[in-house]
Short mmCIF file of C-alpha atoms and ligand atoms in Angstrom, two decimals:
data_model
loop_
_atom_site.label_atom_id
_atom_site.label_comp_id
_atom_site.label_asym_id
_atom_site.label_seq_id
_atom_site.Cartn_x
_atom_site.Cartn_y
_atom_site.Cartn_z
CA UNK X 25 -20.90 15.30 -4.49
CA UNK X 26 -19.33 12.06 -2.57
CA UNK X 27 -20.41 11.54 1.22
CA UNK X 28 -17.09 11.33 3.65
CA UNK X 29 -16.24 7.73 4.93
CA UNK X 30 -15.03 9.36 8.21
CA UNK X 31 -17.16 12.48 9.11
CA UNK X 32 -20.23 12.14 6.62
CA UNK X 33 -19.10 15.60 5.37
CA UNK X 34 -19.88 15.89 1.59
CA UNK X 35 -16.67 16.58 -1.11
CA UNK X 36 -16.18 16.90 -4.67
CA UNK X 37 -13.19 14.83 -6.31
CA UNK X 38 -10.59 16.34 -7.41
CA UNK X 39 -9.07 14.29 -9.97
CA UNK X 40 -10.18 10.97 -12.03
CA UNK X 41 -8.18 8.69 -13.82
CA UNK X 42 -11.02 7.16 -16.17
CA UNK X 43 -11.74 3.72 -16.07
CA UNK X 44 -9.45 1.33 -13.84
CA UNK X 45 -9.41 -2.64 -13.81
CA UNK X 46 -8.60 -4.18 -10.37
CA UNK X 47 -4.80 -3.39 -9.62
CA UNK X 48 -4.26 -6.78 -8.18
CA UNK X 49 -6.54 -8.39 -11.35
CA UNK X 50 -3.47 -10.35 -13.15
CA UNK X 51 -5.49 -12.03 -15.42
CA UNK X 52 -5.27 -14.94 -18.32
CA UNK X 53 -6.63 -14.56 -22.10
CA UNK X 54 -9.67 -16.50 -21.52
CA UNK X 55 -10.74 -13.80 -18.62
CA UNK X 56 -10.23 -10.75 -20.33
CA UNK X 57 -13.56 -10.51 -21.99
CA UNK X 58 -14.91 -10.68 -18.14
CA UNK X 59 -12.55 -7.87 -17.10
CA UNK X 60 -14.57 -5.86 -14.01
CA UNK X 61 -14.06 -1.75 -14.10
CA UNK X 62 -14.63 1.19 -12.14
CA UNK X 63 -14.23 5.14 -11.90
CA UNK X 64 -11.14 5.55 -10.44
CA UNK X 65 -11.65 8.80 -9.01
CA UNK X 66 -10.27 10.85 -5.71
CA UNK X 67 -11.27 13.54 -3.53
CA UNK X 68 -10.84 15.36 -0.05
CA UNK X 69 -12.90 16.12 2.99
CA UNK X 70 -12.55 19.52 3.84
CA UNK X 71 -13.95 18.65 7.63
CA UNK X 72 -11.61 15.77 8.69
CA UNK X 73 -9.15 16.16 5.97
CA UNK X 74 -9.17 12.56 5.06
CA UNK X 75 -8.69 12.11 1.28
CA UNK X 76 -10.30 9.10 -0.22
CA UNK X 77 -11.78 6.99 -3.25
CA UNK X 78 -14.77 8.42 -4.49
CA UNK X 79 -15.85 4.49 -5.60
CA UNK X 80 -14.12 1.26 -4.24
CA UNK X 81 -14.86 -2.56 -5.55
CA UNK X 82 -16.28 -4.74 -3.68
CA UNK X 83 -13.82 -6.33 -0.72
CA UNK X 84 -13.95 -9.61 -2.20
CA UNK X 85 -13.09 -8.56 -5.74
CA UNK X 86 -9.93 -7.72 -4.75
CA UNK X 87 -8.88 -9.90 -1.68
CA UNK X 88 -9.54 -13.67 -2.28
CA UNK X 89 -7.93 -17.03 -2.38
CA UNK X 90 -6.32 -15.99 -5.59
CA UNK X 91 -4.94 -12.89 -3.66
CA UNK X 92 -1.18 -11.57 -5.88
CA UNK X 93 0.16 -9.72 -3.41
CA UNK X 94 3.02 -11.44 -1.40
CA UNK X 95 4.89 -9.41 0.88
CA UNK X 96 8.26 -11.96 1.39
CA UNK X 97 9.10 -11.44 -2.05
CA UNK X 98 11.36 -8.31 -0.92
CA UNK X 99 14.02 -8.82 1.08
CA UNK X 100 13.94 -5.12 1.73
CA UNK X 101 9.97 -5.32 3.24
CA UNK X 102 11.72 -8.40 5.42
CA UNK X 103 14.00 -7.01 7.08
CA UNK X 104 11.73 -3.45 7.31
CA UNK X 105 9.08 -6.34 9.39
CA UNK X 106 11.81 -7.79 11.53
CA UNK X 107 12.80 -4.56 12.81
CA UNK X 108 9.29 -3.35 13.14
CA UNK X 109 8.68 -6.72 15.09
CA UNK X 110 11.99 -5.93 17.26
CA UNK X 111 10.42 -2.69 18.24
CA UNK X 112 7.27 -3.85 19.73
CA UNK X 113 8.83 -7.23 21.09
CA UNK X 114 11.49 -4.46 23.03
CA UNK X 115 9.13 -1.38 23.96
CA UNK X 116 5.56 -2.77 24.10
CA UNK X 117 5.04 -6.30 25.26
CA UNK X 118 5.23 -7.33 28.98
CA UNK X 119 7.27 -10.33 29.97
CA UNK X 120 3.82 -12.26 31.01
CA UNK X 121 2.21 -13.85 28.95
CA UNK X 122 2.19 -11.83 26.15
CA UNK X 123 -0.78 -11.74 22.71
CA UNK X 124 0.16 -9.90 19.43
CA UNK X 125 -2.21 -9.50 16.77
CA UNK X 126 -1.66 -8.48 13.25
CA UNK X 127 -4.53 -7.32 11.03
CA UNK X 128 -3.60 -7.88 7.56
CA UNK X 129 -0.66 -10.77 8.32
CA UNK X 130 -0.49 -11.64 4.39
CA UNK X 131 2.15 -14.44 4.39
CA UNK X 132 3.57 -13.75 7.51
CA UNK X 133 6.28 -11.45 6.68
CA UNK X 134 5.95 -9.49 10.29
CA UNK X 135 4.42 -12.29 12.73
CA UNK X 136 7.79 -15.20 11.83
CA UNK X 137 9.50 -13.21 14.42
CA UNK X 138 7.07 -13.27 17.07
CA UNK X 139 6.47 -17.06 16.62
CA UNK X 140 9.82 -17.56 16.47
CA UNK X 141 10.08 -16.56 19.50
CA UNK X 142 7.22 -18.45 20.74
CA UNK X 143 4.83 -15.46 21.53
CA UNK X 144 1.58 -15.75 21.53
CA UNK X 145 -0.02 -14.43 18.46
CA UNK X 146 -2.77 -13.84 16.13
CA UNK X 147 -3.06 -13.11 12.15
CA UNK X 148 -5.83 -12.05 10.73
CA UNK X 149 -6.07 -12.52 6.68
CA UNK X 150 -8.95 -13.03 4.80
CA UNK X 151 -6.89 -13.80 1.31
CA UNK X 152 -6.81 -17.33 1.96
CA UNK X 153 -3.72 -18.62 -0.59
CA UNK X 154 -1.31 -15.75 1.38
CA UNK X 155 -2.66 -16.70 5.15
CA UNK X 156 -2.12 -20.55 3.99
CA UNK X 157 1.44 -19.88 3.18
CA UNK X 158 1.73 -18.40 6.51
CA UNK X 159 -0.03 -21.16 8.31
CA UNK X 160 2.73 -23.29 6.76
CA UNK X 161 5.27 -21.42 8.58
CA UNK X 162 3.64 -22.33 12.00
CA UNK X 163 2.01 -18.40 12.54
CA UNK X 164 -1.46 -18.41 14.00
CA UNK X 165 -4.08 -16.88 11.41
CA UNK X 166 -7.75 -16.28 10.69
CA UNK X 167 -9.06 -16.34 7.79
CA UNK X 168 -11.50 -13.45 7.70
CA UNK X 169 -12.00 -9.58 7.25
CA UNK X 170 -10.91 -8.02 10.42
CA UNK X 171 -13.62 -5.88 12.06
CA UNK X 172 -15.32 -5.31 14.76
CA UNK X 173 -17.59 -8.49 15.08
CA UNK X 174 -14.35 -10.58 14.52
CA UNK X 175 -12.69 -8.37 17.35
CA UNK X 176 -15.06 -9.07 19.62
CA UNK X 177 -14.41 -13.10 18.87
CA UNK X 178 -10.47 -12.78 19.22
CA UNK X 179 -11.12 -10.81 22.62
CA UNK X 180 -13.81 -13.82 23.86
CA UNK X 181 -11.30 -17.18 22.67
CA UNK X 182 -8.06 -15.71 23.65
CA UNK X 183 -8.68 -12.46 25.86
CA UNK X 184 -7.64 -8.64 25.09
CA UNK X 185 -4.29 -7.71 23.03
CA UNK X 186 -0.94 -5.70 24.39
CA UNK X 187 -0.39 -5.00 20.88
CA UNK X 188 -1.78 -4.62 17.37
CA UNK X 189 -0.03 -3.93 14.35
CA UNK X 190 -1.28 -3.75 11.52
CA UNK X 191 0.56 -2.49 8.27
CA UNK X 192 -0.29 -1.03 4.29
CA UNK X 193 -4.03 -2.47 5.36
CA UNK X 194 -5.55 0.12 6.71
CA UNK X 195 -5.54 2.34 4.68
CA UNK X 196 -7.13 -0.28 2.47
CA UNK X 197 -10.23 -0.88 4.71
CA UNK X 198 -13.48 1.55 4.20
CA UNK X 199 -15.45 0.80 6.71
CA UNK X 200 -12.69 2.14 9.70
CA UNK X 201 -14.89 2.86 12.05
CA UNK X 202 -15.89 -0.26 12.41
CA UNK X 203 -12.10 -0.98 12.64
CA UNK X 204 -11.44 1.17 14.88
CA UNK X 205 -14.15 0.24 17.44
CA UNK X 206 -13.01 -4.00 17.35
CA UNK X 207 -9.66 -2.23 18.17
CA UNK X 208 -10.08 -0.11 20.62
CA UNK X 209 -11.94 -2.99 22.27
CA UNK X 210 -9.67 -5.54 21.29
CA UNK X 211 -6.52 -3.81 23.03
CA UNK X 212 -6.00 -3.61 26.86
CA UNK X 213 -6.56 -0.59 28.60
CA UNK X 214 -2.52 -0.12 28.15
CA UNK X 215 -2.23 -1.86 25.03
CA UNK X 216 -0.56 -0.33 22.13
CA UNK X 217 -2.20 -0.04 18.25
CA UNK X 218 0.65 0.60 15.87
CA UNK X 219 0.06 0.63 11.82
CA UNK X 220 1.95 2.78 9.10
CA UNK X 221 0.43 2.80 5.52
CA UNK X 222 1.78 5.28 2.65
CA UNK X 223 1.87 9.17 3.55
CA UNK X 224 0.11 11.75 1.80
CA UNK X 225 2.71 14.01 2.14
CA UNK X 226 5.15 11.93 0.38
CA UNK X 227 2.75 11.12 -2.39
CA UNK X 228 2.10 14.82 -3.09
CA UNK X 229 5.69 15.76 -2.55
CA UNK X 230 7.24 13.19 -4.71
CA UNK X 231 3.81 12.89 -7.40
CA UNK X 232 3.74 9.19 -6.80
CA UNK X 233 0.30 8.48 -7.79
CA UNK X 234 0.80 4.97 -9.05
CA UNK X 235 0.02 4.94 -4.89
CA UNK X 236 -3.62 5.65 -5.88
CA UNK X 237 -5.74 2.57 -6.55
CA UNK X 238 -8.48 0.56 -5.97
CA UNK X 239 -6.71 -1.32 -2.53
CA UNK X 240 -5.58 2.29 -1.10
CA UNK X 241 -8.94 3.71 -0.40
CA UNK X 242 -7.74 6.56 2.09
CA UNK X 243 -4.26 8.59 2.29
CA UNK X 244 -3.49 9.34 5.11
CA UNK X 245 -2.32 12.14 6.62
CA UNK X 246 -1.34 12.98 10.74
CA UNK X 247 -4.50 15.15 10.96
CA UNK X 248 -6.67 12.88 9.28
CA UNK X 249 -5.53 9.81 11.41
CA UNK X 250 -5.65 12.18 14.41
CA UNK X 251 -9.03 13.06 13.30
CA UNK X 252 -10.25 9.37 13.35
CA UNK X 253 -9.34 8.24 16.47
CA UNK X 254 -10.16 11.14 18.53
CA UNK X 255 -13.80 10.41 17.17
CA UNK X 256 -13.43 6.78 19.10
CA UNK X 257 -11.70 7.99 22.44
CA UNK X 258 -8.25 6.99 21.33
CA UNK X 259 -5.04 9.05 20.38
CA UNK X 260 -1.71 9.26 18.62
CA UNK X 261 0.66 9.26 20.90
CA UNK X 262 3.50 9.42 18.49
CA UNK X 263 4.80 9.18 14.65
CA UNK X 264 7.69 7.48 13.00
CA UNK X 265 8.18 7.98 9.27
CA UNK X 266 9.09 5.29 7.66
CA UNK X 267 11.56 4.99 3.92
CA UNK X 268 9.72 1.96 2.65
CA UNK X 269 6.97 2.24 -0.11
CA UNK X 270 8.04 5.41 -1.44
CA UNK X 271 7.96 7.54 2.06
CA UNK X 272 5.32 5.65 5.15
CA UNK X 273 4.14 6.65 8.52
CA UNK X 274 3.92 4.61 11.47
CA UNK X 275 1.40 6.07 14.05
CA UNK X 276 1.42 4.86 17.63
CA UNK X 277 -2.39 4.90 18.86
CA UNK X 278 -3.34 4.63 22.40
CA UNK X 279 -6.40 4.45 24.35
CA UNK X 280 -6.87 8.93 24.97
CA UNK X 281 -5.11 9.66 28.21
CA UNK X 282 -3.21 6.73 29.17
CA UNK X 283 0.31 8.13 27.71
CA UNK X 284 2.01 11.38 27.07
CA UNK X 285 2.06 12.64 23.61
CA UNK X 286 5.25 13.07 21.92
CA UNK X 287 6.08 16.26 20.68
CA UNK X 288 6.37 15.05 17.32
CA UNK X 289 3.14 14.82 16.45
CA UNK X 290 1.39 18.45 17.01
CA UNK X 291 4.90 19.54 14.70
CA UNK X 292 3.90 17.09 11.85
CA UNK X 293 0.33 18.48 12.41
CA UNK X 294 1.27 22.00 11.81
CA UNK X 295 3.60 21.09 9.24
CA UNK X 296 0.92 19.39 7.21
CA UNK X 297 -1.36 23.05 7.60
CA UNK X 298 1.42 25.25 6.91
CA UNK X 299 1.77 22.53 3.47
CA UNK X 300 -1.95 23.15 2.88
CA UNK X 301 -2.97 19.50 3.31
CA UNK X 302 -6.63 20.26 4.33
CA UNK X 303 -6.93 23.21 1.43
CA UNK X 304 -8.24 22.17 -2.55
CA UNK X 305 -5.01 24.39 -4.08
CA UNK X 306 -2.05 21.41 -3.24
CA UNK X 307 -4.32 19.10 -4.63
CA UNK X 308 -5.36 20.57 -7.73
CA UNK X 309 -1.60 21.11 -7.84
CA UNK X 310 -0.80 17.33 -7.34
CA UNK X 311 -3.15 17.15 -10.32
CA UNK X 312 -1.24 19.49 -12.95
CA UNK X 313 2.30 17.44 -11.56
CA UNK X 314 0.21 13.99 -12.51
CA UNK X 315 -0.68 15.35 -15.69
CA UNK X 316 2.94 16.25 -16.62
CA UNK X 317 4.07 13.22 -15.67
CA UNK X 318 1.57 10.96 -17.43
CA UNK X 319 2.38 13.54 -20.58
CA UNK X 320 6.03 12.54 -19.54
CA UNK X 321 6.26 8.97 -20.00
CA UNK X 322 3.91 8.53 -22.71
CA UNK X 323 6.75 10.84 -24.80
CA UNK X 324 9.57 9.27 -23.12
CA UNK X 325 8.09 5.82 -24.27
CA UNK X 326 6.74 7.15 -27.44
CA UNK X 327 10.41 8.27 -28.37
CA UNK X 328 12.15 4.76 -27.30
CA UNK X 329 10.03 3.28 -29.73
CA UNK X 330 10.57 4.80 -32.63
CA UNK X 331 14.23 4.54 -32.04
CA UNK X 332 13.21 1.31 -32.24
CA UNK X 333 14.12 0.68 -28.40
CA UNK X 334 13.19 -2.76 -26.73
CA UNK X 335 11.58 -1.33 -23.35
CA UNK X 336 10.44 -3.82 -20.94
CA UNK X 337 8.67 -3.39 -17.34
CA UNK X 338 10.33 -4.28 -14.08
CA UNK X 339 7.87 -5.72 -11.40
CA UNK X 340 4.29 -6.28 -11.75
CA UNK X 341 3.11 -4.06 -9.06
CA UNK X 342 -0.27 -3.10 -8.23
CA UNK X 343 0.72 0.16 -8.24
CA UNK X 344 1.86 0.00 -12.15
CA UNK X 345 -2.25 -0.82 -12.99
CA UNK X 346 -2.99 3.00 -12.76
CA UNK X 347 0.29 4.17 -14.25
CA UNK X 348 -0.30 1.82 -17.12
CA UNK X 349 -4.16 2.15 -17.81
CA UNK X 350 -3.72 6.07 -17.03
CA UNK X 351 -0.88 6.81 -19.53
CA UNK X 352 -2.68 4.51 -22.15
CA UNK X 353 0.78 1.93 -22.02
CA UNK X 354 0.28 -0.84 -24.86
CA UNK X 355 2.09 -4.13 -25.11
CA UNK X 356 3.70 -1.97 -28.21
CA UNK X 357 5.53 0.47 -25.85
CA UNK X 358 6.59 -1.95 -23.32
CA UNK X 359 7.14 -6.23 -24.78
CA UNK X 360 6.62 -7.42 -21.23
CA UNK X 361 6.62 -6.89 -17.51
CA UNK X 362 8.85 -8.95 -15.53
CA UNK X 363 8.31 -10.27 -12.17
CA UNK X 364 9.37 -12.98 -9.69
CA UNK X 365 5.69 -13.69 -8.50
CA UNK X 366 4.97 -16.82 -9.63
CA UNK X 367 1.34 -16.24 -9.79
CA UNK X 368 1.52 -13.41 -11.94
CA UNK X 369 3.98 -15.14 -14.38
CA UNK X 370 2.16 -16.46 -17.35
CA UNK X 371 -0.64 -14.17 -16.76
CA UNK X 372 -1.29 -10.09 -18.36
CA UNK X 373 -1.70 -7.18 -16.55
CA UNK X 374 -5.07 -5.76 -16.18
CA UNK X 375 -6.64 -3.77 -18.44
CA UNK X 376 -4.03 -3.08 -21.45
CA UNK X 377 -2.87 -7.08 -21.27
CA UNK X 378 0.75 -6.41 -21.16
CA UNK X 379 2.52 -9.89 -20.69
CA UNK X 380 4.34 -11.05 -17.27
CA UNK X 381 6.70 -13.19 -17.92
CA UNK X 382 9.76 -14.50 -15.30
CA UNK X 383 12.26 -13.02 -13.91
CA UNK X 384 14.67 -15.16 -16.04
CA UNK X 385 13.30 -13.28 -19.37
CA UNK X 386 14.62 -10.20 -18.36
CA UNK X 387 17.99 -11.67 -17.30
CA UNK X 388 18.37 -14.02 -21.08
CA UNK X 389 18.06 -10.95 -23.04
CA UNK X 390 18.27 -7.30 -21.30
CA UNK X 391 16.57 -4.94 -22.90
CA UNK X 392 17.62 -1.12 -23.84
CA UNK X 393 15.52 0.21 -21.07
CA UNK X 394 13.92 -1.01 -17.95
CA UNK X 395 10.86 0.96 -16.85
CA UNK X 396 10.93 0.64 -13.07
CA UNK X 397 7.31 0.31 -11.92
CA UNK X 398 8.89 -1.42 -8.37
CA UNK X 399 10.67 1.92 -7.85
CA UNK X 400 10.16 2.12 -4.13
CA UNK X 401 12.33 -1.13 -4.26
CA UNK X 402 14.88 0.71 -6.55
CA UNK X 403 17.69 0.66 -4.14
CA UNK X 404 17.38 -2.89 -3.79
CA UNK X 405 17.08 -4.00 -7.17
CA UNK X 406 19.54 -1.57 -8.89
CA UNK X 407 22.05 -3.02 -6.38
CA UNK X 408 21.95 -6.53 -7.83
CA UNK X 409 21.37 -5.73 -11.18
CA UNK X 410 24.28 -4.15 -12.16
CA UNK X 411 25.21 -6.40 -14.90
CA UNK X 412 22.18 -5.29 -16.50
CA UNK X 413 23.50 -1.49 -17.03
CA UNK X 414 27.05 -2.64 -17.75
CA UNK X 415 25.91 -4.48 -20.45
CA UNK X 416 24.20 -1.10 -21.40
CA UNK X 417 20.63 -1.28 -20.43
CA UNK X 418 18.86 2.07 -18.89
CA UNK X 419 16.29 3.08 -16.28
CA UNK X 420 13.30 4.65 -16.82
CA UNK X 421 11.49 5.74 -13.59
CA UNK X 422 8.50 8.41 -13.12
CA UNK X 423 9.03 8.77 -9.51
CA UNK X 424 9.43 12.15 -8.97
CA UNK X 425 9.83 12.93 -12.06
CA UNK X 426 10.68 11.00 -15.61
CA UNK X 427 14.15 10.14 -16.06
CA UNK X 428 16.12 7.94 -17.93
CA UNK X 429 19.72 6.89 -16.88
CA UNK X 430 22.30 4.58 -16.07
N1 SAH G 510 0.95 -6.30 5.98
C1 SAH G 510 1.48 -6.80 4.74
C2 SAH G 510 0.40 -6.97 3.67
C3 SAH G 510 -0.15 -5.71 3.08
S1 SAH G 510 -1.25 -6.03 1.72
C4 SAH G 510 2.57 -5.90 4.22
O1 SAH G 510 2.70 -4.75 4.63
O2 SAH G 510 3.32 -6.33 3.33
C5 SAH G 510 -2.81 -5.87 2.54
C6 SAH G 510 -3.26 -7.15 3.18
O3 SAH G 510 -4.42 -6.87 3.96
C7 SAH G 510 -3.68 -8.22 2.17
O4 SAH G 510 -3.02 -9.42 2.47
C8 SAH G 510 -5.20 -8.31 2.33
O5 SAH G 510 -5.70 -9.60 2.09
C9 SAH G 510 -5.39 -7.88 3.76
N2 SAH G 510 -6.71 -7.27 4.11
C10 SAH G 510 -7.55 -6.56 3.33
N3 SAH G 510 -8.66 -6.19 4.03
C11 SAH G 510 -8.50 -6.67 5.28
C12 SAH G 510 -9.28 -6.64 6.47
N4 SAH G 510 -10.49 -6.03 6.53
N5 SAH G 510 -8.80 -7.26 7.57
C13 SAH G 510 -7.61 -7.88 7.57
N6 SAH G 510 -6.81 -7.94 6.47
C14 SAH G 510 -7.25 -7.34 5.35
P1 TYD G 511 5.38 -3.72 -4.43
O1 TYD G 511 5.97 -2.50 -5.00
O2 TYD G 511 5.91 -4.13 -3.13
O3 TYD G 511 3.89 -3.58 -4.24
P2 TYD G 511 2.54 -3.10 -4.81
O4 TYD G 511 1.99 -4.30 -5.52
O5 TYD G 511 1.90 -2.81 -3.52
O6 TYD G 511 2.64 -1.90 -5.69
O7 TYD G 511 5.50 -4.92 -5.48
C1 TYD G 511 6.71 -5.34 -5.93
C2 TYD G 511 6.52 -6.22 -7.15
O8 TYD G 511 7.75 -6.27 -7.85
C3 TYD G 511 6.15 -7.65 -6.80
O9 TYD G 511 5.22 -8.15 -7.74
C4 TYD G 511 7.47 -8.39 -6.92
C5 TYD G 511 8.23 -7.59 -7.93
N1 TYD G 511 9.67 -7.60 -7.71
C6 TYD G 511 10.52 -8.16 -8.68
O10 TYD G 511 10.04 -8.65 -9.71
N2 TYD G 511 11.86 -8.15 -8.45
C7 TYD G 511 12.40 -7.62 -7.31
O11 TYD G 511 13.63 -7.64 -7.14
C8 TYD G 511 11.52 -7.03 -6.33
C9 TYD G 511 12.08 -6.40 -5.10
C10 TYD G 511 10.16 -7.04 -6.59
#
């Protein structure tokens, strides 16, 4: 029995994926004998609905000044952040004066546009290599874990917010009611909290548990996000659902009372009960679908090799750590991962030690098939590497299902 993070309730997991290393942990030779693991495990509050990690590292395991994670690297994510940014900087900042601040900033993907535009504006990042980068680009950040002591800082040196956004953070966070509390105290009384993180209707719709790791502590659902804030005297006011990382929702939270409620958001509610979101059966059911998918690729791959395929992996996501440590994926079914990060190149993934290498590896010599662990960038990437399938090369994705093609 696990104890809620939301409601204190107490809930069994319902599905474990054995030992995980940290997703972001791109390590070197030398470190491996050091490699840190936990019990990746999940489960689902049957009080507040919220389904979460049974066990999370420590915060500073996984976000640090070595921190992989840079969210420019897509052009996709960039221009998703610029229209994000266009939203708030055309619905919900006044002309006076305004203050933005962004809980989770990385490298500054979403707050360019604000400083661009000389608003005033606030990062906060605690992984100090990505907030540096940002810094370099002339956006305002702090270095530290948002919560609510650091709130109540932001609010004394440069007064309350008209906005916060905060995106794919948090969901990442455990301790959310402290969250929400600097929030609700950090925005003005008409001030606008927008985030978006992964959906769990997507990820059981679509069986894309590579979503599942030691970062993503909660999935999120309307309910369970409803659920939250109503415990702190704030509401959603209204829902967007976003394309980007495999199917997202933005939620619009507001302090309870100040705006109407869009329509849209008692629909998605009873949508996600008619779906069975808060009941054990989907989820023992999103179990069986990520047993036959693991069961999938491991044949799939198993095959390609002793055709005596060359099967490399496209992008070193974080995402790709459970796929790879889950399915039992050996440098002997896959040569190397490529990836444009330059931190990760050089390095091995965590916990099988699968070699990143460049970009430019892939490009010198393409192999038979690509195994697309960036899928939620597919669009993007199959459109500019279509010399890579004229000259023969395949696909391989697992996301919804596994498929090879052209
Ligand atoms: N918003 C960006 C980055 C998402 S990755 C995007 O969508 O691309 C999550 C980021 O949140 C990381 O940069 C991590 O360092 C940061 N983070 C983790 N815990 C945090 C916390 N308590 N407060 C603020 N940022 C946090
Ligand atoms: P992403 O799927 O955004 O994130 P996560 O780590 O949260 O699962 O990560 C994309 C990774 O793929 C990142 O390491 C960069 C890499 N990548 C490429 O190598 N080439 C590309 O064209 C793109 C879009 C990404």
């Amino acid at each position: 029995m696990s104890k809620c993070r939301i409601c204190d309730n107490t809930f069994d997991p319902f599905i474990s994926f054995g030992k995980m290393p940290i997703a972001n942990g791109f390590l070197t030779s030398e470190e491996f004998e050091k490699e840190y693991f936990y019990e990746l495990k999940v489960g689902f509050c049957t009080k507040c609905t919220m389904v979460q990690l049974v066990e999370q590292p420590d915060r500073d395991m996984m976000f640090h000044d070595n921190y992989a994670y840079f969210s420019s690297i897509s052009s996709m994510m960039a221009a998703h952040f610029r229209d994000f940014a266009k939203l708030v900087m055309d619905n919900y900042i006044p002309d006076k004066n305004p203050f933005v601040v962004e809980i989770g900033s990385n490298d500054g993907i979403m707050l360019r546009h604000f400083a661009d535009r000389g608003i005033r504006h606030l990062g906060i990042e605690p992984s100090g290599n990505v907030a540096q980068v940002a810094r370099e680009k002339g956006i305002e950040t702090l270095c530290e874990f948002f919560e609510e002591s650091v709130a109540d800082h932001i609010k004394a040196e440069h007064g309350q917010a008209d906005v916060v956004v905060a995106a794919n953070v948090m969901c990442h966070i455990p301790y959310l009611d402290s969250i929400v509390r600097g929030v609700l105290r950090l925005l003005k009384p008409e001030g606008m909290f927008i985030f978006e993180d992964p959906y769990l209707g997507d990820i059981i719709e679509i069986t894309s548990y590579d979503q599942i790791y030691d970062e993503h502590v909660f999935y999120f659902s309307v309910t369970s996000v409803q659920y939250l804030f109503n415990m702190h005297g704030m509401q959603v006011i209204d829902i967007m659902p976003q394309n980007v990382h495999g199917g997202s929702m933005r939620y619009l939270i507001a302090h309870k009372g100040v705006f109407p409620v869009s329509a849209k958001v008692k629909s998605q509610i009873q949508k996600e009960e008619k779906l069975g979101l808060h009941k054990k059966e989907i989820f023992n059911k999103f179990r069986l679908n990520v047993e036959r998918s693991r069961d999938g690729l491991v044949q799939t791959l198993t095959n390609l090799k002793n055709q005596g395929k060359r099967v490399i992996g496209y992008g070193a996501t974080s995402k790709s750590t459970t796929v790879i440590n889950y399915c039992g994926i050996t440098p002997d079914l896959i040569a190397f991962i490529s990836d444009t990060t330059p931190t990760k190149q050089g390095k091995y993934s965590p916990g099988t030690h699968i070699p990143i290498k460049p970009y430019d590896e892939f490009c010198s010599k393409y192999p038979d098939v690509a195994l697309l662990f960036a899928w939620n960038h597919g669009e993007e990437i199959m459109s500019k590497e279509t010399k890579f399938t004229d000259a023969g090369g395949n696909w391989l994705v697992y996301v919804p299902e596994v498929r090879i093609f052209h």
